[in-house]
Short mmCIF file of C-alpha atoms and ligand atoms in Angstrom, two decimals:
data_model
loop_
_atom_site.label_atom_id
_atom_site.label_comp_id
_atom_site.label_asym_id
_atom_site.label_seq_id
_atom_site.Cartn_x
_atom_site.Cartn_y
_atom_site.Cartn_z
CA MET A 790 -97.35 -182.88 118.45
CA SER A 791 -96.90 -186.39 117.08
CA ASN A 792 -93.20 -186.19 116.12
CA ARG A 793 -93.71 -187.00 112.41
CA LEU A 794 -90.47 -185.20 111.71
CA GLN A 795 -88.51 -186.25 114.83
CA GLY A 796 -84.73 -186.28 114.27
CA LYS A 797 -84.93 -184.36 110.97
CA ARG A 798 -83.35 -181.00 110.18
CA ALA A 799 -85.32 -178.57 108.07
CA PHE A 800 -84.26 -175.46 106.22
CA VAL A 801 -86.97 -172.89 105.20
CA THR A 802 -86.70 -169.87 102.99
CA ALA A 803 -89.06 -166.76 103.35
CA GLY A 804 -90.10 -168.05 106.78
CA ALA A 805 -90.90 -164.82 108.44
CA VAL A 806 -94.64 -164.64 107.51
CA GLY A 807 -97.41 -166.49 105.53
CA ILE A 808 -96.89 -169.88 104.16
CA GLY A 809 -93.13 -170.17 104.91
CA ARG A 810 -93.70 -169.31 108.48
CA ALA A 811 -96.59 -171.80 108.92
CA CYS A 812 -94.38 -174.51 107.43
CA ALA A 813 -91.44 -173.64 109.70
CA LEU A 814 -93.67 -173.77 112.76
CA ALA A 815 -95.47 -176.92 111.78
CA PHE A 816 -92.11 -178.69 111.13
CA ALA A 817 -90.88 -177.61 114.63
CA ARG A 818 -94.24 -178.85 116.14
CA GLU A 819 -93.60 -182.21 114.56
CA GLY A 820 -90.26 -182.54 116.16
CA ALA A 821 -87.82 -181.23 113.49
CA THR A 822 -84.87 -178.98 114.17
CA VAL A 823 -85.86 -176.03 112.01
CA ILE A 824 -83.60 -173.30 110.61
CA ALA A 825 -85.91 -170.56 109.27
CA THR A 826 -84.54 -167.80 107.13
CA ASP A 827 -85.85 -164.63 105.43
CA LEU A 828 -84.87 -161.28 104.05
CA ASP A 829 -86.68 -159.85 107.08
CA GLU A 830 -84.25 -160.79 109.86
CA LYS A 831 -86.29 -159.28 112.75
CA THR A 832 -89.57 -160.86 112.01
CA VAL A 833 -88.16 -164.32 111.24
CA ALA A 834 -86.31 -164.21 114.54
CA LEU A 835 -89.67 -164.24 116.34
CA LEU A 836 -90.14 -167.89 115.37
CA THR A 837 -87.69 -168.97 117.98
CA ARG A 838 -90.32 -168.23 120.52
CA ASP A 839 -92.43 -171.09 119.03
CA GLY A 840 -89.92 -173.84 118.80
CA VAL A 841 -87.91 -172.96 115.71
CA ALA A 842 -84.25 -173.80 116.54
CA GLU A 843 -82.42 -171.08 114.55
CA THR A 844 -83.26 -168.20 112.42
CA ALA A 845 -81.14 -166.06 110.01
CA LYS A 846 -81.26 -163.34 107.46
CA LEU A 847 -80.97 -164.85 103.90
CA ASP A 848 -81.59 -163.16 100.62
CA VAL A 849 -82.44 -166.01 98.26
CA ARG A 850 -81.48 -163.83 95.29
CA ASP A 851 -77.87 -163.80 96.50
CA THR A 852 -76.01 -166.90 95.25
CA ALA A 853 -72.95 -166.37 97.38
CA ALA A 854 -75.15 -165.87 100.49
CA VAL A 855 -77.12 -169.03 99.79
CA GLU A 856 -73.95 -171.06 99.31
CA ALA A 857 -72.37 -169.64 102.50
CA MET A 858 -75.57 -170.43 104.47
CA ALA A 859 -75.61 -173.98 103.21
CA LYS A 860 -71.98 -174.43 104.35
CA LYS A 861 -72.79 -173.03 107.75
CA VAL A 862 -76.00 -174.99 108.25
CA GLY A 863 -74.55 -178.36 107.11
CA ASP A 864 -76.62 -181.43 106.68
CA ILE A 865 -80.34 -181.05 106.25
CA ASP A 866 -83.13 -183.64 105.61
CA ILE A 867 -85.78 -181.23 104.46
CA LEU A 868 -85.58 -178.09 102.18
CA LEU A 869 -88.82 -175.93 101.99
CA ASN A 870 -88.55 -173.18 99.37
CA ALA A 871 -91.20 -170.66 99.95
CA ALA A 872 -89.87 -167.27 98.57
CA GLY A 873 -91.95 -165.79 95.79
CA PHE A 874 -93.39 -162.58 94.53
CA VAL A 875 -96.74 -161.81 92.68
CA HIS A 876 -96.29 -159.46 89.74
CA HIS A 877 -99.65 -158.14 88.78
CA GLY A 878 -100.36 -157.68 85.10
CA THR A 879 -100.42 -158.93 81.53
CA ALA A 880 -97.57 -159.48 79.05
CA LEU A 881 -97.81 -155.72 78.12
CA ASP A 882 -97.50 -154.74 81.82
CA CYS A 883 -94.32 -156.89 82.28
CA SER A 884 -91.07 -155.06 81.48
CA ASP A 885 -87.79 -156.92 81.06
CA GLU A 886 -86.86 -155.95 84.60
CA ASP A 887 -90.19 -157.31 86.05
CA TRP A 888 -89.66 -160.61 84.13
CA ASP A 889 -86.17 -160.94 85.37
CA PHE A 890 -86.97 -160.18 88.99
CA SER A 891 -89.88 -162.57 89.10
CA PHE A 892 -87.81 -165.37 87.53
CA ASP A 893 -84.94 -164.56 89.82
CA LEU A 894 -86.94 -164.62 93.03
CA ASN A 895 -89.48 -167.26 92.21
CA VAL A 896 -87.52 -169.78 90.26
CA LYS A 897 -83.80 -169.15 90.38
CA SER A 898 -83.83 -168.95 94.15
CA MET A 899 -85.02 -172.51 94.26
CA HIS A 900 -82.15 -173.46 91.87
CA ARG A 901 -79.72 -171.73 94.25
CA THR A 902 -80.88 -173.50 97.38
CA ILE A 903 -81.17 -176.85 95.65
CA ARG A 904 -77.70 -176.63 94.17
CA ALA A 905 -76.34 -175.60 97.59
CA PHE A 906 -78.04 -178.23 99.70
CA LEU A 907 -78.40 -181.25 97.28
CA PRO A 908 -74.78 -182.50 97.52
CA GLY A 909 -75.17 -182.99 101.26
CA MET A 910 -78.49 -184.77 100.74
CA LEU A 911 -76.94 -186.98 98.07
CA ALA A 912 -73.98 -187.77 100.43
CA ARG A 913 -76.33 -188.95 103.13
CA GLY A 914 -78.70 -190.73 100.57
CA HIS A 915 -81.81 -188.98 101.53
CA GLY A 916 -83.70 -185.65 101.34
CA SER A 917 -87.09 -184.20 100.73
CA ILE A 918 -87.39 -180.87 98.85
CA VAL A 919 -90.69 -179.10 98.91
CA ASN A 920 -91.21 -176.10 96.53
CA ILE A 921 -94.07 -173.72 96.90
CA SER A 922 -95.58 -173.20 93.40
CA SER A 923 -99.16 -171.87 92.83
CA ALA A 924 -102.50 -172.89 91.51
CA ALA A 925 -102.01 -170.00 89.10
CA GLY A 926 -99.98 -170.97 86.09
CA VAL A 927 -99.29 -174.69 86.47
CA PHE A 928 -102.30 -175.93 84.48
CA LYS A 929 -104.52 -172.94 84.36
CA ALA A 930 -103.88 -169.25 83.92
CA ALA A 931 -105.22 -166.62 86.27
CA PRO A 932 -105.96 -163.03 84.86
CA ASN A 933 -103.21 -160.61 85.33
CA ARG A 934 -100.78 -163.19 86.52
CA TYR A 935 -98.70 -163.40 83.33
CA VAL A 936 -95.10 -163.58 84.59
CA TYR A 937 -96.16 -165.03 87.99
CA GLY A 938 -97.94 -167.93 86.31
CA ALA A 939 -94.87 -168.61 84.12
CA THR A 940 -92.63 -168.70 87.16
CA LYS A 941 -94.82 -171.09 88.98
CA ALA A 942 -95.20 -173.38 86.06
CA ALA A 943 -91.33 -173.30 85.95
CA VAL A 944 -91.24 -174.19 89.59
CA ALA A 945 -93.43 -177.34 88.88
CA ALA A 946 -91.11 -178.28 85.92
CA LEU A 947 -88.02 -177.74 88.10
CA THR A 948 -89.54 -179.92 90.73
CA ARG A 949 -90.21 -182.70 88.26
CA ALA A 950 -86.64 -182.50 86.86
CA VAL A 951 -84.97 -182.74 90.32
CA ALA A 952 -87.26 -185.65 91.20
CA VAL A 953 -86.40 -187.58 88.02
CA ASP A 954 -82.66 -186.91 88.14
CA TYR A 955 -82.28 -188.16 91.63
CA ILE A 956 -85.00 -190.66 91.98
CA THR A 957 -82.65 -193.65 92.67
CA ARG A 958 -80.56 -191.68 95.14
CA GLY A 959 -83.05 -191.11 98.01
CA ILE A 960 -84.00 -187.60 97.02
CA ARG A 961 -87.63 -186.70 96.62
CA CYS A 962 -88.88 -183.29 95.27
CA ASN A 963 -92.50 -182.15 95.30
CA ALA A 964 -94.41 -178.93 94.85
CA ILE A 965 -97.44 -177.48 96.54
CA CYS A 966 -99.70 -175.27 94.44
CA PRO A 967 -101.80 -173.10 96.90
CA GLY A 968 -104.90 -171.27 95.95
CA THR A 969 -105.78 -167.97 97.53
CA ILE A 970 -104.30 -168.12 100.98
CA GLU A 971 -104.67 -165.39 103.63
CA THR A 972 -101.10 -164.03 104.04
CA PRO A 973 -99.66 -160.42 104.42
CA SER A 974 -98.92 -160.15 100.71
CA MET A 975 -102.31 -161.62 99.73
CA LEU A 976 -104.12 -159.07 101.95
CA ASP A 977 -102.03 -156.29 100.32
CA ARG A 978 -103.12 -157.55 96.87
CA ALA A 979 -106.76 -157.51 98.11
CA ALA A 980 -106.48 -154.02 99.56
CA ALA A 981 -105.03 -152.84 96.14
CA ALA A 982 -108.13 -154.19 94.46
CA GLY A 983 -110.35 -151.59 96.40
CA PRO A 984 -111.92 -151.06 99.85
CA ASN A 985 -113.92 -154.29 99.54
CA GLY A 986 -110.88 -156.24 98.11
CA ARG A 987 -110.93 -159.03 100.67
CA GLU A 988 -114.69 -159.65 100.08
CA LEU A 989 -114.02 -159.67 96.38
CA PHE A 990 -111.29 -162.32 96.78
CA VAL A 991 -113.56 -164.35 99.05
CA SER A 992 -116.46 -164.11 96.57
CA ARG A 993 -114.18 -165.90 93.88
CA GLN A 994 -113.79 -168.87 96.22
CA PRO A 995 -116.00 -171.96 95.60
CA MET A 996 -115.78 -172.68 99.32
CA GLY A 997 -116.78 -169.19 100.24
CA ARG A 998 -113.56 -168.55 102.18
CA LEU A 999 -109.85 -168.09 101.77
CA GLY A 1000 -107.28 -170.78 102.60
CA THR A 1001 -105.03 -170.57 105.60
CA ALA A 1002 -101.21 -170.97 105.67
CA ASP A 1003 -101.70 -173.84 108.06
CA GLU A 1004 -103.63 -175.75 105.44
CA ILE A 1005 -100.61 -175.49 103.26
CA ALA A 1006 -98.24 -176.46 106.08
CA ALA A 1007 -100.21 -179.62 106.73
CA LEU A 1008 -99.33 -180.93 103.32
CA ALA A 1009 -95.80 -179.67 103.67
CA VAL A 1010 -95.39 -181.86 106.79
CA TYR A 1011 -96.62 -184.93 104.90
CA LEU A 1012 -94.30 -184.28 101.95
CA ALA A 1013 -91.34 -183.55 104.24
CA SER A 1014 -91.90 -186.69 106.28
CA ASP A 1015 -91.20 -190.34 105.50
CA GLU A 1016 -95.03 -191.00 105.23
CA SER A 1017 -94.69 -189.69 101.64
CA ALA A 1018 -91.67 -191.93 100.80
CA PHE A 1019 -93.35 -193.18 97.51
CA THR A 1020 -94.21 -189.73 96.30
CA THR A 1021 -91.89 -187.57 94.17
CA GLY A 1022 -92.12 -185.28 91.27
CA GLN A 1023 -95.75 -184.16 91.91
CA SER A 1024 -97.48 -180.88 92.20
CA PHE A 1025 -100.33 -180.91 94.62
CA PHE A 1026 -103.16 -178.33 94.58
CA VAL A 1027 -104.52 -177.00 97.80
CA ASP A 1028 -106.88 -174.41 96.47
CA GLY A 1029 -110.35 -174.92 98.01
CA GLY A 1030 -111.48 -176.54 94.76
CA CYS A 1031 -110.75 -173.43 92.65
CA SER A 1032 -109.05 -175.25 89.87
CA SER A 1033 -111.76 -177.95 89.59
CA ALA A 1034 -115.02 -175.96 90.17
CA LEU A 1035 -117.07 -174.59 87.40
CA SER A 1036 -116.95 -170.81 87.58
N1 NAD B 1531 -100.68 -166.26 99.58
C1 NAD B 1531 -101.17 -166.72 98.51
O1 NAD B 1531 -102.34 -166.66 98.20
C2 NAD B 1531 -100.31 -167.67 97.66
C3 NAD B 1531 -100.95 -168.50 96.65
C4 NAD B 1531 -100.12 -169.33 95.79
C5 NAD B 1531 -98.81 -169.33 96.06
N2 NAD B 1531 -98.20 -168.53 97.01
C6 NAD B 1531 -96.71 -168.62 97.10
O2 NAD B 1531 -96.40 -168.85 98.48
C7 NAD B 1531 -95.13 -168.36 98.82
C8 NAD B 1531 -95.21 -167.52 100.13
O3 NAD B 1531 -96.20 -166.58 99.88
P1 NAD B 1531 -96.97 -165.88 101.08
O4 NAD B 1531 -98.15 -165.18 100.50
O5 NAD B 1531 -97.15 -166.93 102.16
O6 NAD B 1531 -95.90 -164.89 101.69
P2 NAD B 1531 -95.79 -163.26 101.56
O7 NAD B 1531 -95.67 -162.91 100.17
O8 NAD B 1531 -96.83 -162.67 102.40
O9 NAD B 1531 -94.33 -163.07 102.35
C9 NAD B 1531 -93.16 -163.40 101.59
C10 NAD B 1531 -91.96 -163.47 102.48
O10 NAD B 1531 -90.80 -163.60 101.58
C11 NAD B 1531 -89.81 -162.80 102.10
N3 NAD B 1531 -88.90 -162.45 101.00
C12 NAD B 1531 -89.13 -161.60 99.92
N4 NAD B 1531 -88.11 -161.53 99.16
C13 NAD B 1531 -87.11 -162.35 99.70
C14 NAD B 1531 -85.77 -162.74 99.40
N5 NAD B 1531 -85.23 -162.13 98.23
N6 NAD B 1531 -85.15 -163.62 100.12
C15 NAD B 1531 -85.79 -164.13 101.20
N7 NAD B 1531 -87.02 -163.86 101.52
C16 NAD B 1531 -87.65 -162.96 100.87
C17 NAD B 1531 -90.53 -161.59 102.69
O11 NAD B 1531 -89.64 -160.88 103.55
C18 NAD B 1531 -91.64 -162.27 103.37
O12 NAD B 1531 -91.45 -162.57 104.62
C19 NAD B 1531 -94.72 -167.54 97.61
O13 NAD B 1531 -93.87 -168.33 96.78
C20 NAD B 1531 -96.00 -167.37 96.90
O14 NAD B 1531 -95.91 -167.17 95.48
C21 NAD B 1531 -98.90 -167.76 97.84
#
């Protein structure tokens, strides 16, 4: 621990597993007081064993619950929005319900938490918001990631908009665009691709391996900390070279 986030309070959504969990734990290791939330109350509660100060159940699709949580939590310095869902399929596979669910969970959830926590950040004159987008959709499309890619491009645009609107008021907002990261839902998607699904996913990686959630959390710590004080409105790719390598 080098206390890069000493004295800061961080709020994390979808913190029970995967990238959200890794970010919550990394923030705590760096000295932040972390409040980690998730729909899965039991699993997120396990993080208190590893230095997370508080955990709570929070459905980021529930506006009233997000607003009530923000009131209860009070001032924060760091907001990490991790909640997201990967819908598999093309435009023809995406019903109106699929579209609405994906935009509600992947994009509107971030609108909800930002609206709930931003006034407190503005009152204190500082805050760092980190949104988890994806390498799929922001600049390049991935096959069968029609609505998912659209939501993640929207996350990058929402991130830039918040950054621009509050650039003179001490608020920074950045996004991280992970490639294929080994998390529970990613392993489910690999399993759905067949018995050798994981190998198939690995074979698409220019580095010959999947990314880890800790490799995303490392950048989240930097963006959350004052080390990145001159950085806002950006979307950073952590994708093992996927988006730049020739296929
Ligand atoms: N894993 C990857 O390869 C990858 C790649 C790019 C982007 N991402 C993004 O990273 C983020 C995290 O994905 P992951 O794969 O690390 O996690 P995951 O999909 O394995 O887990 C998601 C977590 O979100 C929680 N959740 C689901 N609905 C919720 C709700 N309504 N309110 C609160 N919590 C809810 C779940 O309980 C679970 O703990 C997502 O936004 C995802 O799109 C992941």
